[in-house]
Amino acid sequence: MVAMTMVIVVVAIFVLYPVFYLLQAAFDVGPAEVRPPAAYGFDNFSALGKYWEIMLNTLVVTFAATIMALTFGFLTAWILTRTNVPFQRTLEQLMAVPYYVTPLLGALAWNFLGAPESGFINQVWRAGGGQGALIDITSAVGIAWVMALFEGSVAFVMIGAVMKSMDPALEEASQMSGAGRWRAMLRITLPLVAPGVLGAAIFVFAEMLGSFSAALVLGTPARFYVITTAIYQFVSQYPPRLPLAAALGVSLFAVMFGMLYLYRRITANRSFVTISGKAFRPRAIDMGWLRWVLFAVCAGYVFLSVLLPIATLVFASFQKLAVAWPAADNFTLDNYRTALSLNAVRSALSNSLFLGLLTATIGVVLTGLLAWIIQRSRLPGRGVLEYIVMFPQAVPRLVFAFGMMWAWLAFPIPIYGTFWILLIAYLTVFLPLGVRTISGVIMQLDKSLEECGQVCGASWSFRVRTIVAPLLWPGILAAWLLIFVASVRELGASILLMGPDSKVMTPAIAEAFFSTSSELTAAMALIQTVVVAAAMVVFTLMTRRAAVHGA
Amino acid sequence: MADSDRAPEIEVEDLVIRYGAVAAVGPVNFSVTQGEQLTLLGPSGCGKTTTLRAIAGLERPTAGAIRIRGDTVFDASRRINMPAERRGLSMVFQSYAIWPHMTVFENVAYGLRVRNASAAEIDEKVRHALDLVKMGAYASRNASQLSGGQQQRVAVARACAFSPKVLLFDEPLSNLDAKLRAQMRIELRELQHRLGVTSVYVTHDLEEALAMSDRIIVMRGGHIEQAGPAADIYNYPRTAFVADFVGSANLISGRLRADLARDGLIALEADAGRILYGEARGREAGPTPTMSVRTVHLQLNATQPAASINVWPVRVRRTVFLGDLTQVHVEWGGRELVVRQTASTAPAEGSTAYLSIDPARCVLLEADAATEAEQAPPPPTPPIVADLPIE
Ligand SMILES: Nc1ncnc2c1ncn2[C@@H]1O[C@H](COP(=O)(O)OP(=O)(O)O)[C@@H](O)[C@H]1O
Ligand SMILES: [Mg+2]
């Protein structure tokens, strides 16, 4: 009981303390050096009017990206759940991969592919007699394209879940009453999945609003800013314009918060009770020869979001000058040699791995406890706790980090610029991820499994050891992996919070992109990808062996 | 049978359980004596599970008190709430709650392990419990590989293994198919007798309640509608609701004719002036006096019986073959009555027969608190045949 209360208090401080400082900075209109602020007002917000172009950019990119991501998600979800597409299972597994290939990686790769002058695709186009650039990945639509490729797999998971949970009897009933199959699709299926798709749209839109890395890599060199990159610019330029950055961050956060609130309302009050929780295999529509076309659509998506970017980076990382036509004397191992010899890279990589291990391990214990309190305990404040825990979801990580920077600068213990502030930041921003993952497993567990232990006379700690923890184990492992991967590739929060002695890998890659060659950057990005993948494999093998030995 | 001089094992006093503004249960009062088998019977949502869980300590009541063997385990006014793990009860859950990550043996041994029993004792008691439910051969089986019926048996063995004084059952048979359910009903009853434990059994199934228990408490909307021995509940329902719920009955309304009462029987004048004699059993009639007669207690005779009361000639409207029984709809004073009798003796449709009812089988019902409150119209003229409750 006391332990639980302490956990709640600590979490509340982690989450709310930076938000408080963020708000304080946004409304601070006094002299910049005076803290706490001498005067409050809305001047910082009215000053944002000058930057309407950034808002417009953000809207264009976000809308375009959302529409594209939903198109990818809806098409692939429909194909994979409702048609007899060949290799359905394999495709379904492959659909998760884009999520692990980060947008940063994608942006670096698509920069090689689609930069207006030097992009491979444009070079081929011109060599084939074309004029100018076929595609411009640094344009608003180009940035949106890269963002959408990776968010598409999130949309796929969300829309796929809705389609899977639909009772096929509803469509069959429509067919039995004489309506054709396509009519059933239009009149029954679409209206039934509409709320789920709308929910996914809002969720994806909010995520896109707060996304950072694609716009950073592709937009910034051409001075094309969206809100997140503008905030970063305001903070990192000299002299920094912190109040402006804070105001921009608060505005963005307000919009995202509103959208996520809407999302929760839509998904919570789903009046379409017919989409029941029963498990059934939705009826697959026989598409005839068209199914090979549908297969090509899904395979094409995986190709564009995973294979092509990785292949591009691999190719580029072995070139002296990637934008030149392939030639034998252009081949080099120097990029890898340089990357591996750079002290900054080596320490950043080991820092990242160590932080990932620490974040994931502390994170699963923390989020496991929180998920359990939220789902199962009768603690009075647990409703509020759920909101607090899910709160970081509504704050772009960059904005959150800004609040933390401000907050921990004022904190009596000097942790700003150290490793520890990164740990705290990761633990906080990944709270929703961990809690959501473990809650999902808890919700599937029959409550009476634990109650039975209680009635048998087992104390709380004995029950946790013998019943709760073993049953939650798969969820805990999944959460560990997700948090680990998310931490190691984190950019938005790390880029603001890492100090000169606490460099981590992803921001180091982004910095390398701006300060060194893009071929070296490609090598660094691939090294990170391989190391993360290897760590995941090792972890999976270890836990599987432990499970075998334990049984 | 429950002896009234035995000490109460569980006492429930003015128990109220609310969820927000909604009162799910109560206030209810009842007690269970040592070795008694009590059943809480009622339709889905009437608060049976909630009541049982409050006794177990899994649900925190809003008001009232619960005592187990004289020890107060819950008392709202004294802010006592002993956690479930210290109440020393045992429970079989509706979902069985078999731990899928353990073997059958480990499942059953759990309560003994908690009590720090020695390895030898655990081994012996687990074997014994598994033998009781005929699952001895499955001890090393993985619990996730069991069928529904086997899981149910393991759940019972697990609940008994550590020799608890009280067993709580929450619809333990409701997930089994009909045939297995009938079989398990008998086995559970035998087991209870053999162990001599006190048990509280929750079900919405009448047959199960009748088979399993010494005493039945019929619940409705969080309140106790009637409590008593199984046979009393069946033969002498107290309200229209119980008559309805506890098997099919004809409900006949009319006005009481005190002037015609005789031989300790009361007389009810139904539509078309028909006089029905029956027993009051000390009950007060409501604004619409109603009597209940079970469909199986009506008799159809080919020739006029000798009795002078409760005999009428009737026309047979329809007969429905139900297998073991035939259901006969007869016209009686402008309405229909339903008679159920063994299949062989059914009269032909359209024929005339003599209907007779033993006055001892006609029982006056008390006003139904809920229906009175709802200002429900008096029962309509067609027969009110309440079938066996099916969920
Ligand atoms: N956790 C809960 N929250 C709100 N209402 C509940 C909860 N549990 C039960 N109820 C309500 O209490 C009433 C009684 O439920 P329950 O005891 O499960 O009924 P029974 O077991 O007789 O079917 C129902 O109306 C139910 O909706
Ligand atoms: Mg129940």
PDB file of N, CA and C in Angstrom, chain A residues 458-506:
ATOM      1  N   ALA A 458      -3.231 -17.195  -0.095  1.00  0.00           N
ATOM      2  CA  ALA A 458      -1.910 -16.669  -0.427  1.00  0.00           C
ATOM      3  C   ALA A 458      -1.859 -15.156  -0.224  1.00  0.00           C
ATOM      4  N   SER A 459      -0.744 -14.691   0.316  1.00  0.00           N
ATOM      5  CA  SER A 459      -0.561 -13.254   0.523  1.00  0.00           C
ATOM      6  C   SER A 459      -0.283 -12.580  -0.820  1.00  0.00           C
ATOM      7  N   TRP A 460      -0.295 -11.241  -0.809  1.00  0.00           N
ATOM      8  CA  TRP A 460      -0.122 -10.503  -2.054  1.00  0.00           C
ATOM      9  C   TRP A 460       1.202 -10.847  -2.725  1.00  0.00           C
ATOM     10  N   SER A 461       2.271 -10.851  -1.948  1.00  0.00           N
ATOM     11  CA  SER A 461       3.575 -11.081  -2.573  1.00  0.00           C
ATOM     12  C   SER A 461       3.686 -12.514  -3.090  1.00  0.00           C
ATOM     13  N   PHE A 462       3.094 -13.460  -2.357  1.00  0.00           N
ATOM     14  CA  PHE A 462       3.122 -14.849  -2.815  1.00  0.00           C
ATOM     15  C   PHE A 462       2.332 -14.997  -4.113  1.00  0.00           C
ATOM     16  N   ARG A 463       1.195 -14.316  -4.178  1.00  0.00           N
ATOM     17  CA  ARG A 463       0.378 -14.380  -5.397  1.00  0.00           C
ATOM     18  C   ARG A 463       1.118 -13.787  -6.582  1.00  0.00           C
ATOM     19  N   VAL A 464       1.766 -12.639  -6.342  1.00  0.00           N
ATOM     20  CA  VAL A 464       2.499 -12.009  -7.438  1.00  0.00           C
ATOM     21  C   VAL A 464       3.565 -12.966  -7.946  1.00  0.00           C
ATOM     22  N   ARG A 465       4.263 -13.613  -7.014  1.00  0.00           N
ATOM     23  CA  ARG A 465       5.354 -14.499  -7.398  1.00  0.00           C
ATOM     24  C   ARG A 465       4.850 -15.746  -8.129  1.00  0.00           C
ATOM     25  N   THR A 466       3.766 -16.342  -7.611  1.00  0.00           N
ATOM     26  CA  THR A 466       3.360 -17.638  -8.153  1.00  0.00           C
ATOM     27  C   THR A 466       2.320 -17.543  -9.256  1.00  0.00           C
ATOM     28  N   ILE A 467       1.539 -16.478  -9.268  1.00  0.00           N
ATOM     29  CA  ILE A 467       0.455 -16.422 -10.253  1.00  0.00           C
ATOM     30  C   ILE A 467       0.605 -15.238 -11.202  1.00  0.00           C
ATOM     31  N   VAL A 468       0.651 -14.025 -10.652  1.00  0.00           N
ATOM     32  CA  VAL A 468       0.590 -12.844 -11.512  1.00  0.00           C
ATOM     33  C   VAL A 468       1.811 -12.746 -12.422  1.00  0.00           C
ATOM     34  N   ALA A 469       2.990 -12.802 -11.831  1.00  0.00           N
ATOM     35  CA  ALA A 469       4.191 -12.624 -12.651  1.00  0.00           C
ATOM     36  C   ALA A 469       4.349 -13.707 -13.726  1.00  0.00           C
ATOM     37  N   PRO A 470       4.189 -14.991 -13.375  1.00  0.00           N
ATOM     38  CA  PRO A 470       4.319 -15.997 -14.439  1.00  0.00           C
ATOM     39  C   PRO A 470       3.311 -15.818 -15.567  1.00  0.00           C
ATOM     40  N   LEU A 471       2.088 -15.429 -15.221  1.00  0.00           N
ATOM     41  CA  LEU A 471       1.075 -15.293 -16.265  1.00  0.00           C
ATOM     42  C   LEU A 471       1.317 -14.047 -17.105  1.00  0.00           C
ATOM     43  N   LEU A 472       1.895 -13.030 -16.480  1.00  0.00           N
ATOM     44  CA  LEU A 472       2.149 -11.796 -17.215  1.00  0.00           C
ATOM     45  C   LEU A 472       3.452 -11.872 -18.004  1.00  0.00           C
ATOM     46  N   TRP A 473       4.204 -12.922 -17.816  1.00  0.00           N
ATOM     47  CA  TRP A 473       5.549 -12.997 -18.367  1.00  0.00           C
ATOM     48  C   TRP A 473       5.624 -12.640 -19.852  1.00  0.00           C
ATOM     49  N   PRO A 474       4.769 -13.209 -20.689  1.00  0.00           N
ATOM     50  CA  PRO A 474       4.856 -12.855 -22.113  1.00  0.00           C
ATOM     51  C   PRO A 474       4.671 -11.357 -22.341  1.00  0.00           C
ATOM     52  N   GLY A 475       3.733 -10.768 -21.614  1.00  0.00           N
ATOM     53  CA  GLY A 475       3.498  -9.339 -21.750  1.00  0.00           C
ATOM     54  C   GLY A 475       4.695  -8.538 -21.263  1.00  0.00           C
ATOM     55  N   ILE A 476       5.312  -9.019 -20.190  1.00  0.00           N
ATOM     56  CA  ILE A 476       6.462  -8.310 -19.648  1.00  0.00           C
ATOM     57  C   ILE A 476       7.624  -8.363 -20.643  1.00  0.00           C
ATOM     58  N   LEU A 477       7.839  -9.516 -21.241  1.00  0.00           N
ATOM     59  CA  LEU A 477       8.908  -9.642 -22.237  1.00  0.00           C
ATOM     60  C   LEU A 477       8.634  -8.734 -23.430  1.00  0.00           C
ATOM     61  N   ALA A 478       7.385  -8.757 -23.892  1.00  0.00           N
ATOM     62  CA  ALA A 478       7.042  -7.909 -25.038  1.00  0.00           C
ATOM     63  C   ALA A 478       7.283  -6.449 -24.693  1.00  0.00           C
ATOM     64  N   ALA A 479       6.859  -6.046 -23.496  1.00  0.00           N
ATOM     65  CA  ALA A 479       7.043  -4.657 -23.091  1.00  0.00           C
ATOM     66  C   ALA A 479       8.531  -4.335 -22.982  1.00  0.00           C
ATOM     67  N   TRP A 480       9.306  -5.288 -22.470  1.00  0.00           N
ATOM     68  CA  TRP A 480      10.751  -5.051 -22.328  1.00  0.00           C
ATOM     69  C   TRP A 480      11.359  -4.757 -23.699  1.00  0.00           C
ATOM     70  N   LEU A 481      11.037  -5.599 -24.651  1.00  0.00           N
ATOM     71  CA  LEU A 481      11.595  -5.424 -25.989  1.00  0.00           C
ATOM     72  C   LEU A 481      11.164  -4.094 -26.611  1.00  0.00           C
ATOM     73  N   LEU A 482       9.881  -3.793 -26.474  1.00  0.00           N
ATOM     74  CA  LEU A 482       9.374  -2.552 -27.072  1.00  0.00           C
ATOM     75  C   LEU A 482      10.060  -1.339 -26.453  1.00  0.00           C
ATOM     76  N   ILE A 483      10.182  -1.337 -25.133  1.00  0.00           N
ATOM     77  CA  ILE A 483      10.790  -0.184 -24.470  1.00  0.00           C
ATOM     78  C   ILE A 483      12.275  -0.102 -24.835  1.00  0.00           C
ATOM     79  N   PHE A 484      12.919  -1.262 -24.881  1.00  0.00           N
ATOM     80  CA  PHE A 484      14.333  -1.276 -25.239  1.00  0.00           C
ATOM     81  C   PHE A 484      14.544  -0.662 -26.618  1.00  0.00           C
ATOM     82  N   VAL A 485      13.808  -1.158 -27.588  1.00  0.00           N
ATOM     83  CA  VAL A 485      13.960  -0.661 -28.959  1.00  0.00           C
ATOM     84  C   VAL A 485      13.629   0.832 -29.018  1.00  0.00           C
ATOM     85  N   ALA A 486      12.527   1.203 -28.363  1.00  0.00           N
ATOM     86  CA  ALA A 486      12.120   2.604 -28.401  1.00  0.00           C
ATOM     87  C   ALA A 486      13.193   3.493 -27.771  1.00  0.00           C
ATOM     88  N   SER A 487      13.817   3.035 -26.690  1.00  0.00           N
ATOM     89  CA  SER A 487      14.831   3.856 -26.022  1.00  0.00           C
ATOM     90  C   SER A 487      16.062   4.012 -26.896  1.00  0.00           C
ATOM     91  N   VAL A 488      16.522   2.900 -27.456  1.00  0.00           N
ATOM     92  CA  VAL A 488      17.780   2.945 -28.202  1.00  0.00           C
ATOM     93  C   VAL A 488      17.649   3.847 -29.418  1.00  0.00           C
ATOM     94  N   ARG A 489      16.467   3.898 -30.006  1.00  0.00           N
ATOM     95  CA  ARG A 489      16.356   4.708 -31.221  1.00  0.00           C
ATOM     96  C   ARG A 489      15.706   6.059 -30.958  1.00  0.00           C
ATOM     97  N   GLU A 490      15.542   6.429 -29.688  1.00  0.00           N
ATOM     98  CA  GLU A 490      14.864   7.674 -29.342  1.00  0.00           C
ATOM     99  C   GLU A 490      15.656   8.870 -29.857  1.00  0.00           C
ATOM    100  N   LEU A 491      14.964   9.837 -30.432  1.00  0.00           N
ATOM    101  CA  LEU A 491      15.648  11.022 -30.943  1.00  0.00           C
ATOM    102  C   LEU A 491      15.159  12.316 -30.295  1.00  0.00           C
ATOM    103  N   GLY A 492      13.832  12.540 -30.327  1.00  0.00           N
ATOM    104  CA  GLY A 492      13.277  13.843 -29.947  1.00  0.00           C
ATOM    105  C   GLY A 492      13.683  14.303 -28.558  1.00  0.00           C
ATOM    106  N   ALA A 493      13.588  13.416 -27.569  1.00  0.00           N
ATOM    107  CA  ALA A 493      13.933  13.809 -26.206  1.00  0.00           C
ATOM    108  C   ALA A 493      15.444  13.842 -26.033  1.00  0.00           C
ATOM    109  N   SER A 494      16.130  12.867 -26.611  1.00  0.00           N
ATOM    110  CA  SER A 494      17.572  12.759 -26.389  1.00  0.00           C
ATOM    111  C   SER A 494      18.323  13.946 -26.968  1.00  0.00           C
ATOM    112  N   ILE A 495      17.864  14.426 -28.112  1.00  0.00           N
ATOM    113  CA  ILE A 495      18.632  15.453 -28.811  1.00  0.00           C
ATOM    114  C   ILE A 495      18.709  16.725 -27.975  1.00  0.00           C
ATOM    115  N   LEU A 496      17.689  16.968 -27.138  1.00  0.00           N
ATOM    116  CA  LEU A 496      17.725  18.148 -26.284  1.00  0.00           C
ATOM    117  C   LEU A 496      18.413  17.871 -24.958  1.00  0.00           C
ATOM    118  N   LEU A 497      18.342  16.641 -24.496  1.00  0.00           N
ATOM    119  CA  LEU A 497      18.758  16.384 -23.120  1.00  0.00           C
ATOM    120  C   LEU A 497      20.170  15.828 -22.992  1.00  0.00           C
ATOM    121  N   MET A 498      20.716  15.271 -24.077  1.00  0.00           N
ATOM    122  CA  MET A 498      22.030  14.656 -23.893  1.00  0.00           C
ATOM    123  C   MET A 498      23.090  15.753 -23.748  1.00  0.00           C
ATOM    124  N   GLY A 499      24.033  15.470 -22.882  1.00  0.00           N
ATOM    125  CA  GLY A 499      25.116  16.419 -22.671  1.00  0.00           C
ATOM    126  C   GLY A 499      26.343  15.951 -23.422  1.00  0.00           C
ATOM    127  N   PRO A 500      27.408  16.724 -23.398  1.00  0.00           N
ATOM    128  CA  PRO A 500      28.618  16.346 -24.121  1.00  0.00           C
ATOM    129  C   PRO A 500      29.198  15.019 -23.634  1.00  0.00           C
ATOM    130  N   ASP A 501      28.960  14.669 -22.378  1.00  0.00           N
ATOM    131  CA  ASP A 501      29.502  13.419 -21.854  1.00  0.00           C
ATOM    132  C   ASP A 501      28.471  12.304 -21.798  1.00  0.00           C
ATOM    133  N   SER A 502      27.300  12.591 -22.291  1.00  0.00           N
ATOM    134  CA  SER A 502      26.272  11.544 -22.258  1.00  0.00           C
ATOM    135  C   SER A 502      25.610  11.446 -23.625  1.00  0.00           C
ATOM    136  N   LYS A 503      26.436  11.266 -24.639  1.00  0.00           N
ATOM    137  CA  LYS A 503      25.889  11.174 -25.992  1.00  0.00           C
ATOM    138  C   LYS A 503      25.199   9.826 -26.183  1.00  0.00           C
ATOM    139  N   VAL A 504      24.125   9.861 -26.942  1.00  0.00           N
ATOM    140  CA  VAL A 504      23.483   8.601 -27.322  1.00  0.00           C
ATOM    141  C   VAL A 504      23.405   8.516 -28.843  1.00  0.00           C
ATOM    142  N   MET A 505      23.050   7.352 -29.332  1.00  0.00           N
ATOM    143  CA  MET A 505      23.320   7.025 -30.719  1.00  0.00           C
ATOM    144  C   MET A 505      22.471   7.785 -31.739  1.00  0.00           C
ATOM    145  N   THR A 506      21.165   7.782 -31.561  1.00  0.00           N
ATOM    146  CA  THR A 506      20.318   8.348 -32.611  1.00  0.00           C
ATOM    147  C   THR A 506      20.591   9.836 -32.843  1.00  0.00           C
TER     148      THR A 506
END
